[in-house]
XYZ file of C-alpha atoms in Angstrom:
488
model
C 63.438 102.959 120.324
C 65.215 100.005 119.553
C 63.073 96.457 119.756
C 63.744 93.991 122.446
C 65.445 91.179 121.374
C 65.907 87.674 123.081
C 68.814 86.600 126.190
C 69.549 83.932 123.477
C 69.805 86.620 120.788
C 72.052 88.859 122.001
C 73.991 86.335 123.422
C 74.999 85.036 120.605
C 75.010 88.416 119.030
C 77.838 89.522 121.667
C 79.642 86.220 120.867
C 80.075 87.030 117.163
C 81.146 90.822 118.109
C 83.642 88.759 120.123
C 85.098 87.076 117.062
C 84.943 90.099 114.675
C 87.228 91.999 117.978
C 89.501 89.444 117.623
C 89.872 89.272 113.400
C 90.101 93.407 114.400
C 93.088 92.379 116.169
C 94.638 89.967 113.617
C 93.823 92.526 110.843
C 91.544 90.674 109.236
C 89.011 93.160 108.753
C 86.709 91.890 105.861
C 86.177 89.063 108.500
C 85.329 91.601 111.459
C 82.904 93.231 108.779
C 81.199 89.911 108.137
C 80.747 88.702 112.188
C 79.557 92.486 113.206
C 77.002 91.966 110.611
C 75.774 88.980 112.296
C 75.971 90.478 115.881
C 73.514 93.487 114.140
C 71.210 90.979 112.644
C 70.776 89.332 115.972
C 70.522 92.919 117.777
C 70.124 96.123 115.560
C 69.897 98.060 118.634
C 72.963 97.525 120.057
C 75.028 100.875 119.662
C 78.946 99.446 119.660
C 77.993 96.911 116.631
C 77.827 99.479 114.376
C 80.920 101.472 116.349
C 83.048 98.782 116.002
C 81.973 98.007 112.001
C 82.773 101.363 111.373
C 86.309 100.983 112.211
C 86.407 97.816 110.425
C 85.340 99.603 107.430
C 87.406 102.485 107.797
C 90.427 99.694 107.747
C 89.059 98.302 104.016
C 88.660 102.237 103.296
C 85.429 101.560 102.826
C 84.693 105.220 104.391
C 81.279 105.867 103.044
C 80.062 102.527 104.610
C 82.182 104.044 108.166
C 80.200 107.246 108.070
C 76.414 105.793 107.486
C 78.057 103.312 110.457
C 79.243 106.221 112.770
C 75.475 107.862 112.033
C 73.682 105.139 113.136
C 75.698 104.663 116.069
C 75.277 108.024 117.090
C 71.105 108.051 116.640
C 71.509 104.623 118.942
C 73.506 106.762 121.586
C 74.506 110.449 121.237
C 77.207 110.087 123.841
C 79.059 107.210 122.384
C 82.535 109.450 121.792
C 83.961 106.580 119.482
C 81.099 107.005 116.427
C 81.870 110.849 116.784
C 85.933 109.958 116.256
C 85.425 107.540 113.639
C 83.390 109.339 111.590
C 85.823 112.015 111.804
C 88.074 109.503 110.757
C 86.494 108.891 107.681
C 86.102 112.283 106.568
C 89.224 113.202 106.989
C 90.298 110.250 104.465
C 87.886 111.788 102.072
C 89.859 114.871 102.993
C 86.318 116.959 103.980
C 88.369 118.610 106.876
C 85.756 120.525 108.105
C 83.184 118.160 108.662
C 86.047 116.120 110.824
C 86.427 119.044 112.472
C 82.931 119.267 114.008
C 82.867 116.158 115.001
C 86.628 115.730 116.768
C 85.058 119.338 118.858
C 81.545 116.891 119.490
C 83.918 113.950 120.594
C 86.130 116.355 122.553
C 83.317 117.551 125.076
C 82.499 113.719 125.698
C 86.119 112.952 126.238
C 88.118 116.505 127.183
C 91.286 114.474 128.566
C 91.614 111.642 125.497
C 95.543 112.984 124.474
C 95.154 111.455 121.546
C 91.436 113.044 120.573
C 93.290 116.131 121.405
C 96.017 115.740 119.202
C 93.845 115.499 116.378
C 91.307 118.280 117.177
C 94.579 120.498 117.430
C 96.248 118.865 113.961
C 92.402 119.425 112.426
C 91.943 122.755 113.603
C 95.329 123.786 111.850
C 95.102 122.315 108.705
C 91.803 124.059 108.402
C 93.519 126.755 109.152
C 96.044 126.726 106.538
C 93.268 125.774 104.091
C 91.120 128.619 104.616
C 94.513 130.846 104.245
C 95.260 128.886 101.024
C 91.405 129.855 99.681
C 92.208 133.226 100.585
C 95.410 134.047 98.878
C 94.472 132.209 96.199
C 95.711 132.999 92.789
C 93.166 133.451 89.524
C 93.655 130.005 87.710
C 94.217 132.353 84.472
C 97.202 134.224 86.398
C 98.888 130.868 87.852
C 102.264 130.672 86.301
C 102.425 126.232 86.049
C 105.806 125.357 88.331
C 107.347 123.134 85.596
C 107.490 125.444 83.248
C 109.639 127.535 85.832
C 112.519 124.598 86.154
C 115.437 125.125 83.694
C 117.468 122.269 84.081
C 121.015 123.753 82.001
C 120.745 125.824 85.583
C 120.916 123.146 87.767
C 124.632 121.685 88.290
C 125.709 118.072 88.634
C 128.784 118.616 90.748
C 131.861 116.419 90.053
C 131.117 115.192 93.465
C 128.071 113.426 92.785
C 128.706 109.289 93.100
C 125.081 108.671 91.804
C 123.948 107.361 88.437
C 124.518 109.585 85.672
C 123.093 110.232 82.479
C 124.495 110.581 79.009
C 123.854 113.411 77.023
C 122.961 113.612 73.184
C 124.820 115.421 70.834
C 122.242 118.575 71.878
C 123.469 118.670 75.457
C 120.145 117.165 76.701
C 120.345 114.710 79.244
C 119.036 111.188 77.661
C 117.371 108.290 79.689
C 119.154 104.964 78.790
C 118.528 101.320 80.094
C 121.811 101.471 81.527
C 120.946 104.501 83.348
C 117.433 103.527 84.321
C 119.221 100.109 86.022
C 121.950 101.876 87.887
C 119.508 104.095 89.286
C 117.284 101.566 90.594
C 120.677 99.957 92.557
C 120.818 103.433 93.882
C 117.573 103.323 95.011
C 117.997 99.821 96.864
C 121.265 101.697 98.447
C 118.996 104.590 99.979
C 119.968 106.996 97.296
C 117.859 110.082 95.953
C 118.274 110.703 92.687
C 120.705 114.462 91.839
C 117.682 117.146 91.298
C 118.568 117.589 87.822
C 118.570 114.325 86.875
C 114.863 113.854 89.018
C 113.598 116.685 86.997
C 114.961 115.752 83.513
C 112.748 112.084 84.227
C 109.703 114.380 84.985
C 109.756 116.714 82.186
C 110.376 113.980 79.857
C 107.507 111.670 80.909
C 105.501 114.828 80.674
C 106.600 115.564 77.011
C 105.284 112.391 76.419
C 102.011 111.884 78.134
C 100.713 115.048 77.552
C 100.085 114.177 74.208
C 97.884 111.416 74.472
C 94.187 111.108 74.575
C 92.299 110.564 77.620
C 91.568 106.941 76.901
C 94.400 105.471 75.029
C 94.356 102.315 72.030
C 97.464 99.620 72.714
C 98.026 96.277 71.318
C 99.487 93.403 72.136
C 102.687 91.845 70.712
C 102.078 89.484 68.071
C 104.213 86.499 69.357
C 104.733 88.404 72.647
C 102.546 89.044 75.820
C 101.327 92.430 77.056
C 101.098 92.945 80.992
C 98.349 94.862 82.973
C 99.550 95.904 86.408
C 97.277 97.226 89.399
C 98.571 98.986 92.563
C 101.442 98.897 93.299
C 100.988 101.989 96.224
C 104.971 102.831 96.769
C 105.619 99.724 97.660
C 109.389 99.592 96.123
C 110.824 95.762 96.374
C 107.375 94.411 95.684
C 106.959 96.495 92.655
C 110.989 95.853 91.532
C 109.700 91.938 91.882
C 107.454 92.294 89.351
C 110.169 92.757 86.824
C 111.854 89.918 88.568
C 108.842 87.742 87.709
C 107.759 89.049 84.225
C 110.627 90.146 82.669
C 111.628 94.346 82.331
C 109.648 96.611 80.460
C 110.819 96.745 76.669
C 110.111 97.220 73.060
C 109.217 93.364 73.056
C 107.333 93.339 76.693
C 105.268 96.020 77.156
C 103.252 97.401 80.022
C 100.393 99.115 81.332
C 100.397 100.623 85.308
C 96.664 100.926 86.055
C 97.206 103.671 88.715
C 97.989 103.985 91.707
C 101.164 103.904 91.436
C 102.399 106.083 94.826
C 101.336 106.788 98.298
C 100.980 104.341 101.279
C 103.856 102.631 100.908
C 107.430 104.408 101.673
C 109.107 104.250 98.434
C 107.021 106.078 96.513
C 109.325 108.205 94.994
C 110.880 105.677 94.309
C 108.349 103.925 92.158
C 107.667 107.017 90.134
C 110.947 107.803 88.982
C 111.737 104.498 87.858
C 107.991 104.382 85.606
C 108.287 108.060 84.470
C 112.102 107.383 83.296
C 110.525 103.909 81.555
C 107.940 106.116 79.737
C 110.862 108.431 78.800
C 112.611 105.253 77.253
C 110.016 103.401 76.104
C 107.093 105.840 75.100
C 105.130 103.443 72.938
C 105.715 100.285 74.971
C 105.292 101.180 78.865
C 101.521 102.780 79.575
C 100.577 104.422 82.951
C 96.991 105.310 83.659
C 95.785 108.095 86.463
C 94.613 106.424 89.884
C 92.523 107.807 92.451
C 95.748 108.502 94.280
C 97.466 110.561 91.436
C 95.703 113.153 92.774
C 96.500 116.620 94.977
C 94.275 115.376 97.981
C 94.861 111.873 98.476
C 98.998 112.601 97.717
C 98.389 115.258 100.732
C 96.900 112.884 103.056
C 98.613 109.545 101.836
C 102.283 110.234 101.890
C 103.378 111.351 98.648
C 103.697 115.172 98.959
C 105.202 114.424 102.269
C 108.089 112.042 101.016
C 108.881 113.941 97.995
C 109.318 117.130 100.049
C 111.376 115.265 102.579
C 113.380 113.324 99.980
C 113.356 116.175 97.164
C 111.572 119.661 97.413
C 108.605 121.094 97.862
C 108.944 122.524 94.407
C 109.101 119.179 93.465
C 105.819 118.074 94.615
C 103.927 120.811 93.033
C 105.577 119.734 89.674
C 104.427 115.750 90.344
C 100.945 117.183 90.999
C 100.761 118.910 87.638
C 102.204 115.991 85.836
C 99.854 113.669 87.077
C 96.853 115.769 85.914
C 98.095 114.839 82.515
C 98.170 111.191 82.703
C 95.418 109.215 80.837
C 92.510 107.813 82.487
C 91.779 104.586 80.536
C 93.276 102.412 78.268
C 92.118 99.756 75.249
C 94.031 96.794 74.360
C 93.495 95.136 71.157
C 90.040 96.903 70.628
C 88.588 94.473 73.190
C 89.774 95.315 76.990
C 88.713 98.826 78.699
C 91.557 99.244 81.392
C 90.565 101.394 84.219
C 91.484 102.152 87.429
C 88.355 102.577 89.153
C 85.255 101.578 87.184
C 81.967 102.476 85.250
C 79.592 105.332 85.489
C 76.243 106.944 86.665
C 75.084 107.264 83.414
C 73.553 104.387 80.744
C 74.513 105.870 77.667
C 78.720 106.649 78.176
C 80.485 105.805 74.709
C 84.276 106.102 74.190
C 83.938 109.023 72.740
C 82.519 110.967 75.684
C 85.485 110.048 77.439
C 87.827 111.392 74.903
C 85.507 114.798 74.892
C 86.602 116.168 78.232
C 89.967 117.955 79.767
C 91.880 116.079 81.986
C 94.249 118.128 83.255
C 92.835 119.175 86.254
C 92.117 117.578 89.705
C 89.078 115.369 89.682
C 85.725 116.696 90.495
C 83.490 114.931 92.779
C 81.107 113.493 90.190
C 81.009 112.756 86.298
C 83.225 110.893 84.507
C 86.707 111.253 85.626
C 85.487 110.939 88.882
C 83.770 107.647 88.425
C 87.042 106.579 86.098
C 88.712 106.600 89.164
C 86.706 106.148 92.130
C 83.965 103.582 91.195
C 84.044 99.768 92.388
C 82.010 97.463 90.994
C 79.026 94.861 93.371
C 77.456 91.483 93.031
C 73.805 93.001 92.767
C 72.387 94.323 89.598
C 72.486 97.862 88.764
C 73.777 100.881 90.772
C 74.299 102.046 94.312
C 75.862 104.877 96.350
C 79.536 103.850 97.147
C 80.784 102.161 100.083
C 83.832 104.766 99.649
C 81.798 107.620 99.862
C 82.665 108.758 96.168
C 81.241 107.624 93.121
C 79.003 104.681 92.978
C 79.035 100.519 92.941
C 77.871 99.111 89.608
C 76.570 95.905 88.640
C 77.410 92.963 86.434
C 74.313 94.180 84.111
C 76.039 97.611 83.780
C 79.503 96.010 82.938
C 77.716 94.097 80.315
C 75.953 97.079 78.892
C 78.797 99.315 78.958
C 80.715 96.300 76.592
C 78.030 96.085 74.105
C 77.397 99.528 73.964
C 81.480 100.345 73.071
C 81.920 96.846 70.799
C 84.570 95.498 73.695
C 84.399 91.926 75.748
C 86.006 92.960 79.047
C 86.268 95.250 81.756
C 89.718 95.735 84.049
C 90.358 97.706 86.899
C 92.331 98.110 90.409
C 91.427 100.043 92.863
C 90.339 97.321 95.684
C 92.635 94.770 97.828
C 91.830 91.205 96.515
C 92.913 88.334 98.860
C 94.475 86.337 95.926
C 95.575 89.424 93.827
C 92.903 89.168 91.429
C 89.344 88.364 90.666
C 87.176 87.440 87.989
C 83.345 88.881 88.225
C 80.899 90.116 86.534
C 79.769 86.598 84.693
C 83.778 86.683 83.628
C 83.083 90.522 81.611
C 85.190 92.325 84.517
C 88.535 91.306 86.125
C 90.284 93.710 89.635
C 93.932 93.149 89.608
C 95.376 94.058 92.404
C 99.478 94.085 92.493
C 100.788 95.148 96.478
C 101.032 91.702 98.223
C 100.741 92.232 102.125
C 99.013 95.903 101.126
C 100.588 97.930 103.798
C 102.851 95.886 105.659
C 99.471 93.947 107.404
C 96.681 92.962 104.814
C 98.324 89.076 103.918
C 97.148 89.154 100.511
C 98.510 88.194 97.349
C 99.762 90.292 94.710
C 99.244 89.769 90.903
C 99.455 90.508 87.350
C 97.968 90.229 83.863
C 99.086 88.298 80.865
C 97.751 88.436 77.281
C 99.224 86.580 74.414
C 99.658 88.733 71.665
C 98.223 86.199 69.352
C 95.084 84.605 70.818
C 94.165 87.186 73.585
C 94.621 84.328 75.783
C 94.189 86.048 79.564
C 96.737 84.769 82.142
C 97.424 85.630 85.666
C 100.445 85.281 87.978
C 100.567 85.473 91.407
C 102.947 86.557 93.855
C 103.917 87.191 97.556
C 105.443 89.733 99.309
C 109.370 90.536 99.078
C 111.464 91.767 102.280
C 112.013 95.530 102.345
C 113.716 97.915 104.732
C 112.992 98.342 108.035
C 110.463 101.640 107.042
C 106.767 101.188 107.853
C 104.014 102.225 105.428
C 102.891 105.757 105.810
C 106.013 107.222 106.922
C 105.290 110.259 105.450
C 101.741 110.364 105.503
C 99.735 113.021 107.302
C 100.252 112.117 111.098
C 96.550 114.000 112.030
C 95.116 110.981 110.511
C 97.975 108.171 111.014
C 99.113 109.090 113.850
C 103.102 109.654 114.965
């Protein structure tokens, strides 16, 4: 039973869920977070605070923070249908179908007639379904026969038809990626142009010639009397990304980069994005560097879009082959013996050298705990030491476990993506760890910045540039993401 609070208190408490409604509305949703706190402060009994916060947070994908939201919510008032569909919500971003599935049939007998509660229940039900039929026929992982090893690309024809970008071939017969190539196919992409098949599945291959062969956490350097850039998300968000180069210069020999993950779903041109980075690793091996995000990853490219544009844009084929490829990519990068690029953050454990992260396979999907996981989920907090994640995967870590993990490795800074950041970028940590963040307006409505990472090649000298927001086409975000949890 909650306590009784005051006519003054929960006045004012309704007036500040008032404001976070509105900032809701305006799609300012850390600011919603921060006046629903208040409202709870002033009245932790009242149900809808902690309904309404949990959409907030399920906006920041903060889903772990939605769920323990929706719970409490649902203790308040076991009839409140919202908590019920928001914490399905949430689940079903951290793709644990069946646990959405319970509670869309809990929310349904609350609200039988919601068409849109309906929808999803059916959409749930299915794709439970088809994932229980998946288990089932399931193929020994010792029998599976890898699907780019099955693509022969002398067997796929470039007709004389074809008005796309080309590519040269070598003296061989093997189709080579050339700057001049790489450039007309990015003007084909700004026409609305697919790449021919073969040509899509030489840039694959030939990134994954390349990256296969590297370690898990990778050693770069910096120019001398050049700059090296870090980049964070960029989440298939085409012109913005294509700005970048714009800005900075294109990748090259003499400008090299590193793509901290991240690299595809959300946005609409993510197929876009990947081709262009894959066919720069193919041309530039030693001098463009892409690390594995969370969202290089069979689940989150299933829910997010990617799967879903490459199959509508390519073939399905195709999307099994991207899901293999990204299994190979590294997890973590070092730049001049002194930075630890990562897309997610630090780990569960005290004692995590370099070396343990060089000690384990890859190339698989990530498991829900240990080191890969935490490479790729984890986000870092203002509080000392460790706590469960706001995500609902991995953990938060604190500026006294950035610190350790430096000394403990000989290194003096921490990067990594993985959040939004108002101004594209942050410095935390007491200055020992730095977010970069690189989709301005993230999805078409978040208004923030975009930005990347400079470092002289002579002093180590850290620089940042900021940027907004380009125009696009007229194709929202999530066009081809997975419409039982979008919507459409």
């Amino acid at each position: 039973m909650a306590a009784a609070v005051s006519e003054e208190a929960a006045s004012r408490a309704e007036e500040h869920k008032l404001q976070a409604n509105a900032y809701i509305k305006e799609k300012k949703f850390a600011l919603a977070v921060e006046y629903y706190n208040k409202a709870i402060d002033l009245n932790p009994g009242n149900h809808v605070y902690y309904g309404n916060r949990s959409l907030a947070q399920i906006r920041l994908e903060n889903y772990g923070s939605a769920i323990i939201d929706a719970d409490k919510c649902i203790e308040l008032n076991p009839g409140y249908v919202k908590a019920y569909y928001r914490r399905a919500d949430a689940n079903l971003a951290l793709n644990k179908l069946k646990l959405a599935l319970l509670d869309f049939r809990r929310a349904s007998k609350y609200a039988p007639k919601d068409p849109d509660l309906r929808r999803k229940l059916q959409q749930c039900e299915k794709a439970v379904r088809v994932l229980n039929f998946e288990k089932a026929l399931a193929t020994p992982k010792e029998e599976i026969i890898p699907e780019h090893t099955k693509i022969v690309l002398e067997d796929i024809v470039v007709e004389d038809t074809h008005t796309g970008c080309r590519m040269t071939q070598n003296e061989e017969g093997k189709d080579v990626v050339t700057l001049e190539f790489v450039l007309d196919m990015i003007e084909d992409f700004k026409k609305g142009k697919n790449l021919h098949k073969r040509y899509a599945y030489a840039i694959i291959l030939g990134a994954l010639e390349v990256i296969r062969e590297l370690p898990n956490v990778v050693h770069v350097e910096s120019p001398k009397g050049g700059k090296f850039t870090v980049c964070g998300d960029v989440h298939g968000q085409f012109y913005d990304f294509l700005n970048i180069f714009e800005l900075n210069g294109m990748p090259s020999e003499t400008n090299p980069y590193l793509f901290n993950g991240d690299f595809v779903d959300r946005g609409s041109w993510s197929a876009e994005i990947i081709f262009t980075l894959f066919a720069l690793k193919c041309l530039y091996p030693s001098s463009l560097h892409l690390a594995r995000g969370n969202h290089e990853t069979k689940n989150m490219n299933k829910l997010y879009g990617f799967e879903g544009e490459i199959q509508a844009k390519y073939t399905n084929q195709m999307a099994d082959v991207f899901r293999e490829v990204f299994c190979w990519l590294p997890l973590g990068h070092i730049i001049n013996d002194k930075a630890f690029v990562v897309h997610g953050g630090l780990f569960a454990s005290d004692d995590v050298t370099i070396a343990d992260l060089q000690s384990f396979d890859r190339n698989r999907e990530p498991p829900d705990e240990g080191y890969m996981c935490e490479m790729l989920w984890s986000d870092p907090q203002e509080a000392l030491g460790r706590a469960p994640s706001k995500r609902g995967v991995a953990l938060q870590f604190g500026p006294d476990i950035t610190k350790a993990f430096l000394e403990r490795n000989n290194l003096e800074l921490v990067i990594r993506s993985h959040e939004v950041r108002d101004e594209g970028y942050t410095v935390e940590h007491d200055g020992f760890l730095v977010t970069v963040f690189s989709a301005p307006n993230y999805c078409d409505h978040m208004g923030n910045k975009g930005a990347f990472i400079t470092f002289s090649g002579d002093d180590f000298k850290m620089n940042f540039t900021q940027f907004s927001a380009v125009e696009h086409p007229d194709v929202k975000p999530m066009a081809y993401a997975n419409n039982y949890l979008f919507g459409g």
